[in-house]
mmCIF file of C-alpha atoms in Angstrom:
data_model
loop_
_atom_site.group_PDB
_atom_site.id
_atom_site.type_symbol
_atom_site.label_atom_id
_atom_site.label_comp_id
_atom_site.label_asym_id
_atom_site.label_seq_id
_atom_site.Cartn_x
_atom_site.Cartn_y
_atom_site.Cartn_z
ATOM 1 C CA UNK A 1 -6.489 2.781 -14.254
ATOM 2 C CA UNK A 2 -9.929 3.556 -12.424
ATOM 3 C CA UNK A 3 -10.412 6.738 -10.589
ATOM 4 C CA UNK A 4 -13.251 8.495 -8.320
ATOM 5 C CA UNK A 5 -13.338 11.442 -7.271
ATOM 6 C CA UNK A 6 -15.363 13.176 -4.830
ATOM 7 C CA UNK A 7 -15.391 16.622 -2.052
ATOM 8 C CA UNK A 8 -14.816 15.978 1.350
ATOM 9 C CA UNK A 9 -16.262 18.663 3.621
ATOM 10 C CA UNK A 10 -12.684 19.359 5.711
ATOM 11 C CA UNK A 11 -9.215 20.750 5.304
ATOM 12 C CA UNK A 12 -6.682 18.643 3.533
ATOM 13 C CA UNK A 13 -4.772 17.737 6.582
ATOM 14 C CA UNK A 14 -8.209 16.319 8.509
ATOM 15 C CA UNK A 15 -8.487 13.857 5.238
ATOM 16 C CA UNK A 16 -4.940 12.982 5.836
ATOM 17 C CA UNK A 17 -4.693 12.642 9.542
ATOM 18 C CA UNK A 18 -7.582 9.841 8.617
ATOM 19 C CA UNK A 19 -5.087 8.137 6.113
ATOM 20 C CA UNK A 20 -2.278 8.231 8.701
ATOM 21 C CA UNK A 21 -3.993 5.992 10.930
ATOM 22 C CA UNK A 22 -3.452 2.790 9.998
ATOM 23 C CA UNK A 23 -5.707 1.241 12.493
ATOM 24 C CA UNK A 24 -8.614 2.678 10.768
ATOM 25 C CA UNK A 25 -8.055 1.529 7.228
ATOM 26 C CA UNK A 26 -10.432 -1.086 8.003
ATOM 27 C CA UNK A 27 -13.310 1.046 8.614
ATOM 28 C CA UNK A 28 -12.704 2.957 5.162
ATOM 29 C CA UNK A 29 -11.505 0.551 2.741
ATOM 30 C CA UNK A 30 -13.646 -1.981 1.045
ATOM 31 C CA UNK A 31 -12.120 -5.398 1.101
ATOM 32 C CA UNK A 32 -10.078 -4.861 4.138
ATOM 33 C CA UNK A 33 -11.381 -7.277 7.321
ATOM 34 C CA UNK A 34 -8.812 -7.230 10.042
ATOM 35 C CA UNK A 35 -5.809 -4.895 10.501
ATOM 36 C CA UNK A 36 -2.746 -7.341 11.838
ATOM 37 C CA UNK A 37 -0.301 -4.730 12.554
ATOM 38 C CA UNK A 38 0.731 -1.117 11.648
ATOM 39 C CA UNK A 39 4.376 -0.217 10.903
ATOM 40 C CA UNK A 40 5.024 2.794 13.692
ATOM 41 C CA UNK A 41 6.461 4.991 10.828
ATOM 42 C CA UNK A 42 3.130 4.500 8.763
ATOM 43 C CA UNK A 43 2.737 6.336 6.443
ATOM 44 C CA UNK A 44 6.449 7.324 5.767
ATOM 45 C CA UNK A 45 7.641 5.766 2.625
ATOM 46 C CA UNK A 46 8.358 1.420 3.265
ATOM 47 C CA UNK A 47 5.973 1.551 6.316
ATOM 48 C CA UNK A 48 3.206 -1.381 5.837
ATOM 49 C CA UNK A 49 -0.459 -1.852 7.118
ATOM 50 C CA UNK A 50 -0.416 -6.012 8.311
ATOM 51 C CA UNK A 51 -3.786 -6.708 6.862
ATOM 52 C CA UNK A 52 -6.315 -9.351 5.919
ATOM 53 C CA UNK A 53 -8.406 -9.198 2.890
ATOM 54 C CA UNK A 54 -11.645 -11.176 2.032
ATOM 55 C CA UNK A 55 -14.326 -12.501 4.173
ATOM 56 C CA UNK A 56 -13.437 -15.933 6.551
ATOM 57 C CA UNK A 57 -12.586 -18.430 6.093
ATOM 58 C CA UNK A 58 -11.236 -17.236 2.722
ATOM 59 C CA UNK A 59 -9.680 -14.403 4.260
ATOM 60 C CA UNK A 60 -5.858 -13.782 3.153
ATOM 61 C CA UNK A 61 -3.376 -12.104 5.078
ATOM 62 C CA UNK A 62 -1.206 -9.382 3.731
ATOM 63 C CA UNK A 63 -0.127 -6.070 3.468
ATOM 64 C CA UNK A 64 -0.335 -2.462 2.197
ATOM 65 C CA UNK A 65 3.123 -0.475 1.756
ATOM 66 C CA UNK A 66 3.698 3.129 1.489
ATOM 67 C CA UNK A 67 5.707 3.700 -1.761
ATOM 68 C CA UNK A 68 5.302 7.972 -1.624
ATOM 69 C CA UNK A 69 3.862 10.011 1.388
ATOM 70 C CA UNK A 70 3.451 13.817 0.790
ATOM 71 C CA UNK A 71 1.515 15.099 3.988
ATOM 72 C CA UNK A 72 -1.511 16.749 3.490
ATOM 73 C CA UNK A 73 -1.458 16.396 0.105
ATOM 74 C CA UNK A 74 -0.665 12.620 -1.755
ATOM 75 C CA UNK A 75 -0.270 8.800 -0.844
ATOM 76 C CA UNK A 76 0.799 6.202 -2.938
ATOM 77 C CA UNK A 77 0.338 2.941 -1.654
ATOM 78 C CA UNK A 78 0.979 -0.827 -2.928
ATOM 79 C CA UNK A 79 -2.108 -3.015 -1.496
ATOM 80 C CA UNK A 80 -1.026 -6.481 -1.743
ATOM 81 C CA UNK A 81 -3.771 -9.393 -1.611
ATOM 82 C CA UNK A 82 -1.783 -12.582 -2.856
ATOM 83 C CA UNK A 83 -3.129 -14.536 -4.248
ATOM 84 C CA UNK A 84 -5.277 -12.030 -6.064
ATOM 85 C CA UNK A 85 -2.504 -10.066 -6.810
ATOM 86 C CA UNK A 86 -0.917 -6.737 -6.600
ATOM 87 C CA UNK A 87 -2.775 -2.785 -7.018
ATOM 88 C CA UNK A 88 -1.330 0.547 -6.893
ATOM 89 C CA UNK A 89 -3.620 3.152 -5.421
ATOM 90 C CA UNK A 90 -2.655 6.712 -5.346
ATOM 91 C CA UNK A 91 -4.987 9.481 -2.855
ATOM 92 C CA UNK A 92 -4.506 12.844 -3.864
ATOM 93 C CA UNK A 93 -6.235 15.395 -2.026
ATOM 94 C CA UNK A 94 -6.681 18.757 -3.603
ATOM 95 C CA UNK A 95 -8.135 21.999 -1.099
ATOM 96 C CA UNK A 96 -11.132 23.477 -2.466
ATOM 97 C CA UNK A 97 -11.840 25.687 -0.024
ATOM 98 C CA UNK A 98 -10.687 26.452 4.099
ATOM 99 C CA UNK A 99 -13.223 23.794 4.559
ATOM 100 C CA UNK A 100 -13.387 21.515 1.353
ATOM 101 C CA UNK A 101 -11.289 19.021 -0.067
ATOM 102 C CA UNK A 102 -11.452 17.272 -3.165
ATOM 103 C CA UNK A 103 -10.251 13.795 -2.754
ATOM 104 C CA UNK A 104 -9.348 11.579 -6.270
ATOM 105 C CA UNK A 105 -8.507 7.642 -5.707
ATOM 106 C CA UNK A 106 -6.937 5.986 -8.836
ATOM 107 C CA UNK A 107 -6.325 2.067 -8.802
ATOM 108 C CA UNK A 108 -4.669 0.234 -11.152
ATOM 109 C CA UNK A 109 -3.699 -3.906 -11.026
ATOM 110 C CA UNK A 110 0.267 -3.833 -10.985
ATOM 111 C CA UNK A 111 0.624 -7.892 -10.569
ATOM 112 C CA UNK A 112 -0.711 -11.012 -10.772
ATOM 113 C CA UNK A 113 -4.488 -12.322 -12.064
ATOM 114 C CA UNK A 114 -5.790 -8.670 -11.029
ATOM 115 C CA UNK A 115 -3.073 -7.416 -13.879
ATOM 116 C CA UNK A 116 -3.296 -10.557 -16.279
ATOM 117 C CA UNK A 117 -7.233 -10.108 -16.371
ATOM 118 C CA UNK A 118 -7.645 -5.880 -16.424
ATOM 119 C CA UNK A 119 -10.755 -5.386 -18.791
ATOM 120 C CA UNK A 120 -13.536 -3.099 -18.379
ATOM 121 C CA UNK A 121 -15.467 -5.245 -16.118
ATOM 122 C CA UNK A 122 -12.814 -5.545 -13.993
ATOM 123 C CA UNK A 123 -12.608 -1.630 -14.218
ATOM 124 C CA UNK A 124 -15.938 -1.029 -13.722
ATOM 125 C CA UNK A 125 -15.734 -2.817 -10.457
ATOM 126 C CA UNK A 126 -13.201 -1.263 -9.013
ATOM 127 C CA UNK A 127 -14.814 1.847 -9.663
ATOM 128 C CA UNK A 128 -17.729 0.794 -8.105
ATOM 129 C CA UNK A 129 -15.819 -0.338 -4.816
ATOM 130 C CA UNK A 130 -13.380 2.826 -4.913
ATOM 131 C CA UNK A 131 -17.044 4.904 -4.903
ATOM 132 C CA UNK A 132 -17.742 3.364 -1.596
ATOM 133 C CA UNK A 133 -14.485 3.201 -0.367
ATOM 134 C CA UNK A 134 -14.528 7.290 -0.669
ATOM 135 C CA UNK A 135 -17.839 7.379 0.762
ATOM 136 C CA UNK A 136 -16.891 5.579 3.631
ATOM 137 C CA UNK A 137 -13.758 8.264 4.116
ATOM 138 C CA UNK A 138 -15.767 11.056 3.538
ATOM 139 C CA UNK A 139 -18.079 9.380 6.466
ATOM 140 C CA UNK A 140 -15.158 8.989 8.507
ATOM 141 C CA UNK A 141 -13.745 12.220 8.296
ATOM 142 C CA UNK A 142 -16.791 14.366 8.254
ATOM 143 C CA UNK A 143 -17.917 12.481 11.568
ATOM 144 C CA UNK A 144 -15.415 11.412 13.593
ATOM 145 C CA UNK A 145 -14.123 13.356 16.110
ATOM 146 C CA UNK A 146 -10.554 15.245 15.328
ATOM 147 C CA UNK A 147 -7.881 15.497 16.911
ATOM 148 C CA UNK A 148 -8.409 11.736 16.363
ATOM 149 C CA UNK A 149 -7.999 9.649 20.090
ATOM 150 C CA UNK A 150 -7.593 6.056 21.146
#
């Protein structure tokens, strides 16, 4: 398992009103290309972000699923990218402060190559794209304007 952690300068529920829309997982998480569709329950627990993964024309279509949703507080996802494989990724967001947020992302392969091949390398890497995956979330919450609109 690979984790990053980092402080988000906003309340808990800010950092999670960014995680409950779907449509923006694109602009946060590395990897992601295209968003498909969004389950209208997202994130309850079984809703699913319709994504594609990769760069064309090697793009692959998939999805995310919400396995645990505690507002405010935790998601647990399962981020699918067949034929790559299978992650879990758990966000847990932790207030520091009326203002401050301290946001951990843990990753782990759960199927497939990604699972088969887990070494450090492959750890190492996901570090490295779970550090800019939190820096683009911390960009997206810290900037964008909230109450989020269409």
């Amino acid at each position: 398992m690979t984790e990053v952690r980092g402080q988000v300068r906003a309340d808990a529920d800010r950092v999670f009103a960014e995680l409950a829309d779907g449509w923006a997982y694109v602009g946060w998480v590395v990897g992601a290309s295209h968003i498909r569709d969004v389950d209208a329950t997202w994130p309850a627990v079984g809703s699913k972000i319709h994504h594609k993964v990769g760069v064309w024309p090697a793009d692959v279509a998939d999805f995310t699923e919400s396995l645990t949703c505690e507002p405010g507080r935790r998601l647990l996802l399962r981020a699918r990218g067949w034929p790559l494989g299978e992650a879990l990724v758990e966000i847990v967001l932790e207030p520091v402060g009326p203002s401050l947020t301290e946001v951990a992302i843990r990753e782990a392969p759960s199927a497939g190559p990604g699972l088969w091949l887990d070494n450090p390398v492959l750890r190492l890497l996901l570090r490295l794209r779970n550090r800019e995956t939190l820096r683009r979330l911390t960009d997206r919450v810290e900037h964008r304007a909230f109450p989020l609109s269409a």
